[in-house]
Coordinates of C-alpha atoms and ligand atoms in Angstrom, one line a residue:
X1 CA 23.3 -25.3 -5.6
X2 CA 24.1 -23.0 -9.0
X3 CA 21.6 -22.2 -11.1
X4 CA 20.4 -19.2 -13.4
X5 CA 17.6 -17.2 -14.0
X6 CA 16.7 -14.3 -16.2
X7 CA 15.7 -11.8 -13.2
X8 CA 15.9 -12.7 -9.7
X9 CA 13.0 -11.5 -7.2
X10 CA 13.1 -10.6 -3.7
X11 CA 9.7 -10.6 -1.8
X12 CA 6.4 -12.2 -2.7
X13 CA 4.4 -9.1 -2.1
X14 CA 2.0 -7.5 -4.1
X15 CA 5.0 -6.0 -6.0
X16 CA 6.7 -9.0 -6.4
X17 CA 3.9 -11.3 -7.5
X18 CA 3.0 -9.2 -9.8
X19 CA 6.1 -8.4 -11.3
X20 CA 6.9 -12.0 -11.7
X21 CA 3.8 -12.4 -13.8
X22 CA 4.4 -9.7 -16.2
X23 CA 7.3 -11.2 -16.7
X24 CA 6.2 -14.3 -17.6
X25 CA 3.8 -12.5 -20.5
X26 CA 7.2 -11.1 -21.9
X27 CA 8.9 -14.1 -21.7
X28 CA 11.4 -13.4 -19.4
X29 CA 12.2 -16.1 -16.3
X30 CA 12.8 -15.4 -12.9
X31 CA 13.0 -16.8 -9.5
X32 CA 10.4 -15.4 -6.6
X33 CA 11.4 -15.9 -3.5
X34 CA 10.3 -14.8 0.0
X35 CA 10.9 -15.7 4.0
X36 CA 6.9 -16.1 5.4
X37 CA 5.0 -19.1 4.5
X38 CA 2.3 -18.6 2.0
X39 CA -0.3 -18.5 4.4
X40 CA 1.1 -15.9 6.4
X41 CA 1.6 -13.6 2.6
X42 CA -1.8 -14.6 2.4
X43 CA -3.4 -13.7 5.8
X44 CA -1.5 -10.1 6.6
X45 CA -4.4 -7.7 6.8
X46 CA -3.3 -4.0 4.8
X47 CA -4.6 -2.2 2.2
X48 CA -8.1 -2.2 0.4
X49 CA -8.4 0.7 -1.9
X50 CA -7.7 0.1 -5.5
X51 CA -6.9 2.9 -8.3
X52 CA -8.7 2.8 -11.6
X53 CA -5.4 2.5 -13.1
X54 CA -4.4 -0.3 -10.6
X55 CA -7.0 -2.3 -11.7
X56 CA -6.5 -1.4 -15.3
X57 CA -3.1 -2.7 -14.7
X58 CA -4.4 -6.4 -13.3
X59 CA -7.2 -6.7 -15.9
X60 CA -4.9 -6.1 -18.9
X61 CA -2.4 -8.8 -17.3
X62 CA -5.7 -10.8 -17.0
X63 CA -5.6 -10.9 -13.3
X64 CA -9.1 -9.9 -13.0
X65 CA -11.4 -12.3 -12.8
X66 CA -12.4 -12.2 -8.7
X67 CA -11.7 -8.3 -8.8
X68 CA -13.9 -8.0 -11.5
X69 CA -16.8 -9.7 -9.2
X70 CA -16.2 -9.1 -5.8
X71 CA -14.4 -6.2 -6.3
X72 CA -16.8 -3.2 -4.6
X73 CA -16.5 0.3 -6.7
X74 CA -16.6 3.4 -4.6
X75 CA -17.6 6.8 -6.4
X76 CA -16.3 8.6 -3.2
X77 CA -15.6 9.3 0.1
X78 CA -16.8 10.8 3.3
X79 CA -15.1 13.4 4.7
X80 CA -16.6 14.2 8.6
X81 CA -15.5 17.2 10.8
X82 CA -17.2 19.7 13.6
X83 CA -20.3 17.1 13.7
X84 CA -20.7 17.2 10.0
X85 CA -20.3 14.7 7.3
X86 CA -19.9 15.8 3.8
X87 CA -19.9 13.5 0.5
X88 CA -16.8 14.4 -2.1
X89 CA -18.5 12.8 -5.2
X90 CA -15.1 11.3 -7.5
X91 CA -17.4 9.8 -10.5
X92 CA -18.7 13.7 -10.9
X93 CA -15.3 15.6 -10.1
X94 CA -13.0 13.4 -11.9
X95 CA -15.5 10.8 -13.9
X96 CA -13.3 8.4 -12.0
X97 CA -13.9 5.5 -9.1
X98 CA -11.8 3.5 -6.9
X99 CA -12.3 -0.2 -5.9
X100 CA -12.2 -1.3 -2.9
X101 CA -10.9 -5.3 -2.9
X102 CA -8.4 -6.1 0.0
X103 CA -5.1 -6.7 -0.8
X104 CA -5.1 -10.0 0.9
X105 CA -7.4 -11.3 -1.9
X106 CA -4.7 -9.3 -4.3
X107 CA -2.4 -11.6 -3.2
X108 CA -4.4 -14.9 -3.1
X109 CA -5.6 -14.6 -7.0
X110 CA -1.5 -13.6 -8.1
X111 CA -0.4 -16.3 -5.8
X112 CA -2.9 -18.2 -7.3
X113 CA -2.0 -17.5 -11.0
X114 CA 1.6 -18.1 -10.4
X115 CA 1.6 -21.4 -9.2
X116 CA -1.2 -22.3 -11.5
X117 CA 1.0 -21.2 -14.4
X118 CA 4.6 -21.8 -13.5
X119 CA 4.2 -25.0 -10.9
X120 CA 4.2 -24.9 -7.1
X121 CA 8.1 -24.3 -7.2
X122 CA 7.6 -21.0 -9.1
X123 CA 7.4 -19.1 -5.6
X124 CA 10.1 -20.3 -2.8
X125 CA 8.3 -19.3 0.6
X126 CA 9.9 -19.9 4.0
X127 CA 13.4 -19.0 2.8
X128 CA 16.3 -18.1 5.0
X129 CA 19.6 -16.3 4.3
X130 CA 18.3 -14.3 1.7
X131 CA 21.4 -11.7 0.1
X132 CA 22.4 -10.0 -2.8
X133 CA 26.0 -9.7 -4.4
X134 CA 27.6 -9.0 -7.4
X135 CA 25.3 -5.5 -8.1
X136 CA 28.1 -3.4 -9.8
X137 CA 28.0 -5.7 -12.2
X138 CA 26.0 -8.1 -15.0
X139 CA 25.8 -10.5 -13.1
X140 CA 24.0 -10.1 -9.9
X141 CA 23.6 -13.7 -7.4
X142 CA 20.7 -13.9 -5.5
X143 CA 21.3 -16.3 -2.6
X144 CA 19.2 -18.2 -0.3
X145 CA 18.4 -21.1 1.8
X146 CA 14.9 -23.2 0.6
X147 CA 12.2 -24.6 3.0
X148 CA 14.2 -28.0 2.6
X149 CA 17.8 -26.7 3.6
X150 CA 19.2 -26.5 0.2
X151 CA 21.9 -23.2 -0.2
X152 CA 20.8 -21.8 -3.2
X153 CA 23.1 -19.0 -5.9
X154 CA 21.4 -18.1 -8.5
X155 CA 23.1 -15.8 -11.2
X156 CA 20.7 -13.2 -12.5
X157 CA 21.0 -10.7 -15.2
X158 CA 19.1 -8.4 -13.0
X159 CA 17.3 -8.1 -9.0
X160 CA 14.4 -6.9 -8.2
X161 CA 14.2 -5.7 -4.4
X162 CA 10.2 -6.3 -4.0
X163 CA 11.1 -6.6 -0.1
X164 CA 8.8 -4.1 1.7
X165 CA 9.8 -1.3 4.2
X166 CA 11.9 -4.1 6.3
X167 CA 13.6 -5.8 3.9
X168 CA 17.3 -6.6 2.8
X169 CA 17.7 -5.1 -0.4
X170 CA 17.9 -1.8 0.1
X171 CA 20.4 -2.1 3.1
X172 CA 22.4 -4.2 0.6
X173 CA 23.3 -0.6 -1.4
X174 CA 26.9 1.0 -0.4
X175 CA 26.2 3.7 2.1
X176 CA 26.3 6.9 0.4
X177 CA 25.0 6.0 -2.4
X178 CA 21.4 6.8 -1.9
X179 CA 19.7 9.9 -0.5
X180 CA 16.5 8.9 1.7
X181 CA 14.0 11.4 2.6
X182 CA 11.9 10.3 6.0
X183 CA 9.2 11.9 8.2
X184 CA 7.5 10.5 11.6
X185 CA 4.2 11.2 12.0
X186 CA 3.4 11.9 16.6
X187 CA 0.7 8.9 15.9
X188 CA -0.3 5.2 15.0
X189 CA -3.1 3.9 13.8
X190 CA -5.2 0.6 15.6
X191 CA -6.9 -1.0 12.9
X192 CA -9.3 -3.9 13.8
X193 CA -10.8 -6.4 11.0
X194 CA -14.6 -6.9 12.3
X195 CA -17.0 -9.8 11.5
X196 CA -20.4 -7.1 10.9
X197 CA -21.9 -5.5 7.6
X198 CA -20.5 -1.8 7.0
X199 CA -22.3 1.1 8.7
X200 CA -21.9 2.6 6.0
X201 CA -21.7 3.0 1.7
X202 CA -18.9 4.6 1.3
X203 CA -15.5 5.4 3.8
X204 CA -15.2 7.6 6.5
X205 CA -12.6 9.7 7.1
X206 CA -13.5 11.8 10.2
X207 CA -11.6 14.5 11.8
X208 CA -12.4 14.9 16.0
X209 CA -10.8 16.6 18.6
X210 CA -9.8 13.0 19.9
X211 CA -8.1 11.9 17.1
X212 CA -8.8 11.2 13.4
X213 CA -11.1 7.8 12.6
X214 CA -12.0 5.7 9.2
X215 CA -14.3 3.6 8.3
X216 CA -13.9 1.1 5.2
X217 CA -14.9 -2.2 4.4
X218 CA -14.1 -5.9 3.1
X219 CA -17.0 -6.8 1.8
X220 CA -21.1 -6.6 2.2
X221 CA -20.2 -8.6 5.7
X222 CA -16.9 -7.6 6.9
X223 CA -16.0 -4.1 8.4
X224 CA -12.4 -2.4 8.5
X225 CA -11.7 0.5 10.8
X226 CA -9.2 2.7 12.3
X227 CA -8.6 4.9 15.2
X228 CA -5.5 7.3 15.5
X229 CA -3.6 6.1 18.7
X230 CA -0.4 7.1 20.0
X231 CA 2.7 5.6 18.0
X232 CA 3.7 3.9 21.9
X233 CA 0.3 2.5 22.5
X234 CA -0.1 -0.6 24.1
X235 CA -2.8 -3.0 21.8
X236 CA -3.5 -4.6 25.2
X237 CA -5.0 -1.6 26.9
X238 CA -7.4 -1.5 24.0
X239 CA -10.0 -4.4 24.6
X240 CA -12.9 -4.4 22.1
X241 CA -16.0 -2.6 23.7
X242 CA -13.0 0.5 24.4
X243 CA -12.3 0.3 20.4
X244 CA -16.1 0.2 19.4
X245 CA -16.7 2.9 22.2
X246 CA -14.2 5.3 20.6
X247 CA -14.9 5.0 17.3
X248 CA -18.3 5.2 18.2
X249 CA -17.6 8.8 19.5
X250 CA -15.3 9.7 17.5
X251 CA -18.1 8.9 14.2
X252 CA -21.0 10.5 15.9
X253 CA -23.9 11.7 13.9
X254 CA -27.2 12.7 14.7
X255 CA -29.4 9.5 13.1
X256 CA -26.7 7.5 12.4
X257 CA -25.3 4.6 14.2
X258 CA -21.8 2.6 14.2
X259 CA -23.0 -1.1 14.5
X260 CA -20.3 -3.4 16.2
X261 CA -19.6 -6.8 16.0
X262 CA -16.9 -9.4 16.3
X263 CA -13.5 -8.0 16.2
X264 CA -11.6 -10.8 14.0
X265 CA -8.4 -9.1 13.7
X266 CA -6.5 -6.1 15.9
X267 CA -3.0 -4.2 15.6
X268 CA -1.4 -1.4 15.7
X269 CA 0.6 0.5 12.7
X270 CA 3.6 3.1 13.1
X271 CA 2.8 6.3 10.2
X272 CA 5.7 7.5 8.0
X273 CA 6.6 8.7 5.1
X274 CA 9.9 7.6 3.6
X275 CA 11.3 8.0 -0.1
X276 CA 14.9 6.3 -0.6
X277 CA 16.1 7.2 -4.2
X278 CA 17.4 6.4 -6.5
X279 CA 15.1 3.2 -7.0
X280 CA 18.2 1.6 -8.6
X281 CA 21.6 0.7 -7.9
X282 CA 23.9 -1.6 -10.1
X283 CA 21.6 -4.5 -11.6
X284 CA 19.3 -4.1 -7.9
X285 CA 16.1 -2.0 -8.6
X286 CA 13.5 -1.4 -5.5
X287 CA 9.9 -1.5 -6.3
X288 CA 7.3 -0.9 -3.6
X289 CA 8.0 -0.4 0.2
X290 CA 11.2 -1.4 -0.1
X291 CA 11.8 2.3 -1.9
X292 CA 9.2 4.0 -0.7
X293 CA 6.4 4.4 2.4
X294 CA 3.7 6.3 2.6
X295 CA 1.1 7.3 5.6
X296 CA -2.1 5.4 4.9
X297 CA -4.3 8.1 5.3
X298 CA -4.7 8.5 1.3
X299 CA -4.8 4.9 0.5
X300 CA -1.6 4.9 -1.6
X301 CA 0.8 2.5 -0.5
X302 CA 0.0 -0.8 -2.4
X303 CA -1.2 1.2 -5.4
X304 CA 2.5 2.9 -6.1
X305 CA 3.7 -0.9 -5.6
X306 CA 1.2 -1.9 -8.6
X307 CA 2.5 1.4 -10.4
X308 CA 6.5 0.1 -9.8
X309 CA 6.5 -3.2 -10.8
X310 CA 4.3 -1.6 -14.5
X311 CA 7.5 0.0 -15.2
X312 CA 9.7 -2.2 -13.9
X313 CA 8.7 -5.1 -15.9
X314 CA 8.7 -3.8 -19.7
X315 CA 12.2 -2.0 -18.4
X316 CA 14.1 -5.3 -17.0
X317 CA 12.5 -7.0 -20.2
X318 CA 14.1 -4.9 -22.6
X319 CA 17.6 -4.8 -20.4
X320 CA 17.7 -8.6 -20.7
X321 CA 17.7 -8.0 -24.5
X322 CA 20.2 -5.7 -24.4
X323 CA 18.5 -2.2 -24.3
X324 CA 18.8 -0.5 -21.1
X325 CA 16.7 2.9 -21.6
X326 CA 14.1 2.1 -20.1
X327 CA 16.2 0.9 -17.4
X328 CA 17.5 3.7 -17.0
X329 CA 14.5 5.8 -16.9
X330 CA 12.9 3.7 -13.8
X331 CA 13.6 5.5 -11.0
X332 CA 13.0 9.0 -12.6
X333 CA 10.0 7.9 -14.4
X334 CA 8.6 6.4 -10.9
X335 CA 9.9 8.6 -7.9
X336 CA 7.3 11.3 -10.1
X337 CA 4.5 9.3 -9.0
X338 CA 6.0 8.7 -5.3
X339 CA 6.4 11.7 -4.5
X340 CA 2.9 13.3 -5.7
X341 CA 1.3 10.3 -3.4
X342 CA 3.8 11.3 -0.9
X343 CA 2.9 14.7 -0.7
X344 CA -1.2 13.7 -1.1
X345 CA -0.8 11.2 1.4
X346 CA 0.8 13.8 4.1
X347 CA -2.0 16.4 3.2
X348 CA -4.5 13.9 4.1
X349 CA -2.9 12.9 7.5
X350 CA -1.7 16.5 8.7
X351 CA -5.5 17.6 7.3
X352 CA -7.0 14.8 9.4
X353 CA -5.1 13.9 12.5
X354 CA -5.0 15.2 15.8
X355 CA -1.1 16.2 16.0
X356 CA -0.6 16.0 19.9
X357 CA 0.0 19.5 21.8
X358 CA -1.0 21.2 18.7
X359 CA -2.2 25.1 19.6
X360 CA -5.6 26.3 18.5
X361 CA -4.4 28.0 15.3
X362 CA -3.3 24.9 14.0
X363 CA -6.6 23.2 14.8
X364 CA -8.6 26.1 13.2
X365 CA -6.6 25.8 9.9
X366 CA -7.3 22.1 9.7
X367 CA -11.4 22.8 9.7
X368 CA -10.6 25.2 7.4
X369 CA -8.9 23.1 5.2
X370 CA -11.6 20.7 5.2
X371 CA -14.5 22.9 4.7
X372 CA -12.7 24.4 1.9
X373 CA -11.6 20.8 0.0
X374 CA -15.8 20.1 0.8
X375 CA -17.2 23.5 -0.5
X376 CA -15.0 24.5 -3.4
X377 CA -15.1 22.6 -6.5
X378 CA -11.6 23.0 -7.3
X379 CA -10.6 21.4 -4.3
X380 CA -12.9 18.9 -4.3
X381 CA -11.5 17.8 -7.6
X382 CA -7.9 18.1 -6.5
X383 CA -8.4 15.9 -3.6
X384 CA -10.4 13.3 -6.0
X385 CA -7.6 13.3 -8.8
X386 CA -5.1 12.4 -6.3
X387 CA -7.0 10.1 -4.3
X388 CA -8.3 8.2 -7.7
X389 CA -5.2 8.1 -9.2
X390 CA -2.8 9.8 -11.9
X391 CA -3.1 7.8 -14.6
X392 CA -0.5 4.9 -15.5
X393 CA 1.8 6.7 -18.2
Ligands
RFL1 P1 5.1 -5.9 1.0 O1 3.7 -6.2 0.9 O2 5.6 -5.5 2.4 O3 5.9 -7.3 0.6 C1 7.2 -7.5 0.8 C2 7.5 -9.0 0.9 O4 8.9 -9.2 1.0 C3 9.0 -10.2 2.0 N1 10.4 -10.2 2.5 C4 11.4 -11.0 2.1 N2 11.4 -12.1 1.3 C5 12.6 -12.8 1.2 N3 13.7 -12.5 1.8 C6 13.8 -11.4 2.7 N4 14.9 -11.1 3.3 C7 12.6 -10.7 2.9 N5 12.3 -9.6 3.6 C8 11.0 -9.3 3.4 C9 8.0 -9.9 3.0 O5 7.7 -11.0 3.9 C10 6.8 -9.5 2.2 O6 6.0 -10.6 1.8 O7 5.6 -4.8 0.0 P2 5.1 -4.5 -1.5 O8 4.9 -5.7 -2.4 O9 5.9 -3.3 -1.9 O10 3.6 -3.9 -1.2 C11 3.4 -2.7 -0.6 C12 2.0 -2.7 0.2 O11 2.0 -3.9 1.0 C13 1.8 -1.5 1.1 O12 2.3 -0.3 0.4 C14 0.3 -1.3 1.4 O13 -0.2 -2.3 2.2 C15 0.2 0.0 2.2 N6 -1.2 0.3 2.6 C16 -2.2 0.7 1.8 N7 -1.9 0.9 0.5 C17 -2.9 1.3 -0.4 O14 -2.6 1.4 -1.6 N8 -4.2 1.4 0.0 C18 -4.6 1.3 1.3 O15 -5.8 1.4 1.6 C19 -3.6 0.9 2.2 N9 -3.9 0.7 3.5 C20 -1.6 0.0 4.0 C21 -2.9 0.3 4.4 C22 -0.6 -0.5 4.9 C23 -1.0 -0.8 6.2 N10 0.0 -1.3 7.0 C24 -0.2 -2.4 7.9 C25 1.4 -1.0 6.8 C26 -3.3 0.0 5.7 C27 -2.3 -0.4 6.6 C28 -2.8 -0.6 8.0
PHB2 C1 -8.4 0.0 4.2 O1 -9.5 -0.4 3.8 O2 -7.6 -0.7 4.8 C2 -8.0 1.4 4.0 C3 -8.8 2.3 3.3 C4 -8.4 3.6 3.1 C5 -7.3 4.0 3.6 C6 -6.4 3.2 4.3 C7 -6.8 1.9 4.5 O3 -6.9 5.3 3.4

């Protein structure tokens, strides 16, 4: 079947949700689609640390409501080394905060709003054969198969590649075109979802000779926490009492104690960075993972998503009404932002993480890295602008 929309979507992500909704505020139409069901979307367990000017960006679209009341501000972080744990205090170094609200509830309240406000058909989940042709020119076709079977080309005047890390879009650019920039990091991390209050207030990021650890949260009730594993780890040698043992050790604190509980949710995730640029090619702009990845370590990942699509919205808006600067700014105008989370994210991880068969010098200057970012107040504020956000410009 032919049809026509205004800009085409690929990928009902945080980036893609979102940016489906902004457009709706500027009158533009467009056509989400994406391959899971919306109960997997809705289920995948990632991030949970919102930017102030991430959530400045969902309250001004008036996505805000269930952030604004469950959402749980942080004014810092922990940072624990050599049997210490020291406080970096945002609020006073920056007058800033983060939030932490998972991004699985992200995606419930925008999957929410855009069937509430466009119908149920305004996001096509459980697609097949997604592609994308036509980019050189004005005309772009998105093309996919619907839950039901029906073969689907829809003409676009522009595509948005909101497919994550995995996705199709980017592979659909001519090789040669784009330069991508890509580190490995020698670890994983194992991240279990656990049914028990925090044992703490705010996250834990702690540095041990047996690898780095981090503690954050879901909620009053609900723990999240990570160990650093080996990127070839098997999940299955890692039952629960041998996770809650090693984070046990890896936290340990005179006085204080890691409570465990029900592990509700396990896995294991791959580190890398990964920059692919430029964010555009033809009528086909990336937003999100599908342009860029970033370690986890400094929390950054779905707030440069958040930060795309801002951009990408007011941009494809004005290219549908025939003014392209703003298009054409995009990629510059993001990959700024990218790659100043890209580098703060790689601090973070090399700072934190045990890099296997590392020699003694390189252990001393991590400790003192960190008791320099947790003594001086210039680094303290450094590592709190970055990890709070630059604001949205
Ligand atoms: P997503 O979320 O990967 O969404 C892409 C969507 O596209 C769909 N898709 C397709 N749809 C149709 N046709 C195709 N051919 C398709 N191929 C793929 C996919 O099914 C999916 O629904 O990308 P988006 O929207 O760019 O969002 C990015 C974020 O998800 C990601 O950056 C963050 O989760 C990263 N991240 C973190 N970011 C933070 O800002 N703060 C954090 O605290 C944080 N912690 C994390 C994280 C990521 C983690 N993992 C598992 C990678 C912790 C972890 C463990
Ligand atoms: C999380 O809560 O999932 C989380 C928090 C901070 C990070 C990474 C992940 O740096």
């Amino acid at each position: 079947m032919r049809t026509r929309t205004q800009i085409g979507i690929v990928g009902a992500g945080p980036a893609g949700l979102l940016l489906s909704h902004l457009l709706t505020q500027r009158g533009i139409d467009s056509v989400l689609i994406e391959n899971r069901s919306r109960a997997y979307c809705e289920a995948r367990q990632r991030a949970g640390v919102l930017e102030d000017g991430s959530v400045a960006v969902l309250r001004t679209a008036g996505l805000a409501d269930r952030l604004d009341q469950e959402g749980i501000e942080h004014g810092g972080i922990y940072l624990q080394f050599a049997g210490e744990r020291r406080h970096i205090d945002f609020r006073a170094l920056t007058g800033r905060t983060v939030t932490v609200y998972a991004q699985t509830e992200v995606v419930k309240d925008l999957i929410a709003r855009r069937l509430a406000d466009a119908g149920e058909g305004a996001i096509q989940f459980s697609v097949t054969g997604t592609a994308v042709t036509g980019l050189e020119s004005d005309e772009p076709v998105l093309h996919y198969t619907s839950q039901d079977g029906v073969r689907y080309e829809v003409t676009c005047d522009a595509i948005a590649g909101c497919d994550g890390f995995h996705g199709m879009c980017r592979p659909a650019i001519p090789a040669g075109v784009q330069s991508a920039v890509e580190r490995d990091y020698p670890y994983a991390w194992l991240g279990i979802l656990a049914d028990v209050p925090p044992s703490t207030d705010e996250l834990i990021y702690a540095h041990h000779p047996r690898g780095f650890a981090l503690h954050s949260l879901r909620g009053p009730t609900v723990s999240r926490l990570y160990l650093q594993v080996d990127p070839d780890e098997d999940i299955g040698g890692w039952p629960d009492d041998r996770i809650w043992a090693e984070l046990s050790e890896r936290f340990a604190l005179p006085g204080w104690e890691l409570k465990p509980g029900p592990v509700l949710d396990k896995s294991i995730t791959p580190m890398r960075s990964f920059v692919s640029a430029p964010m555009r090619y033809g009528r086909l702009f990336l937003a999100g993972d599908a342009a860029h990845i970033v370690p986890p370590t400094g929390a950054k990942g779905l707030n440069l998503a958040l930060a795309d699509v801002a951009h990408l919205a007011p941009a494809l808006a004005d290219l549908v009404h025939g003014k392209p600067d703003r298009a054409d700014a995009y990629s510059a105008t993001c990959l700024d932002r990218v790659w100043r989370s890209t580098h703060f994210s790689w601090w973070m991880t090399t700072m934190l993480h045990r890099t296997p068969g590392a020699d003694e010098m390189e252990a001393q200057l991590q400790l003192s890295q960190l008791r320099y970012v947790t003594s001086s107040r210039a680094a303290a504020t450094s590592l709190a602008e970055n990890y709070t956000g630059l604001p949205l410009t």
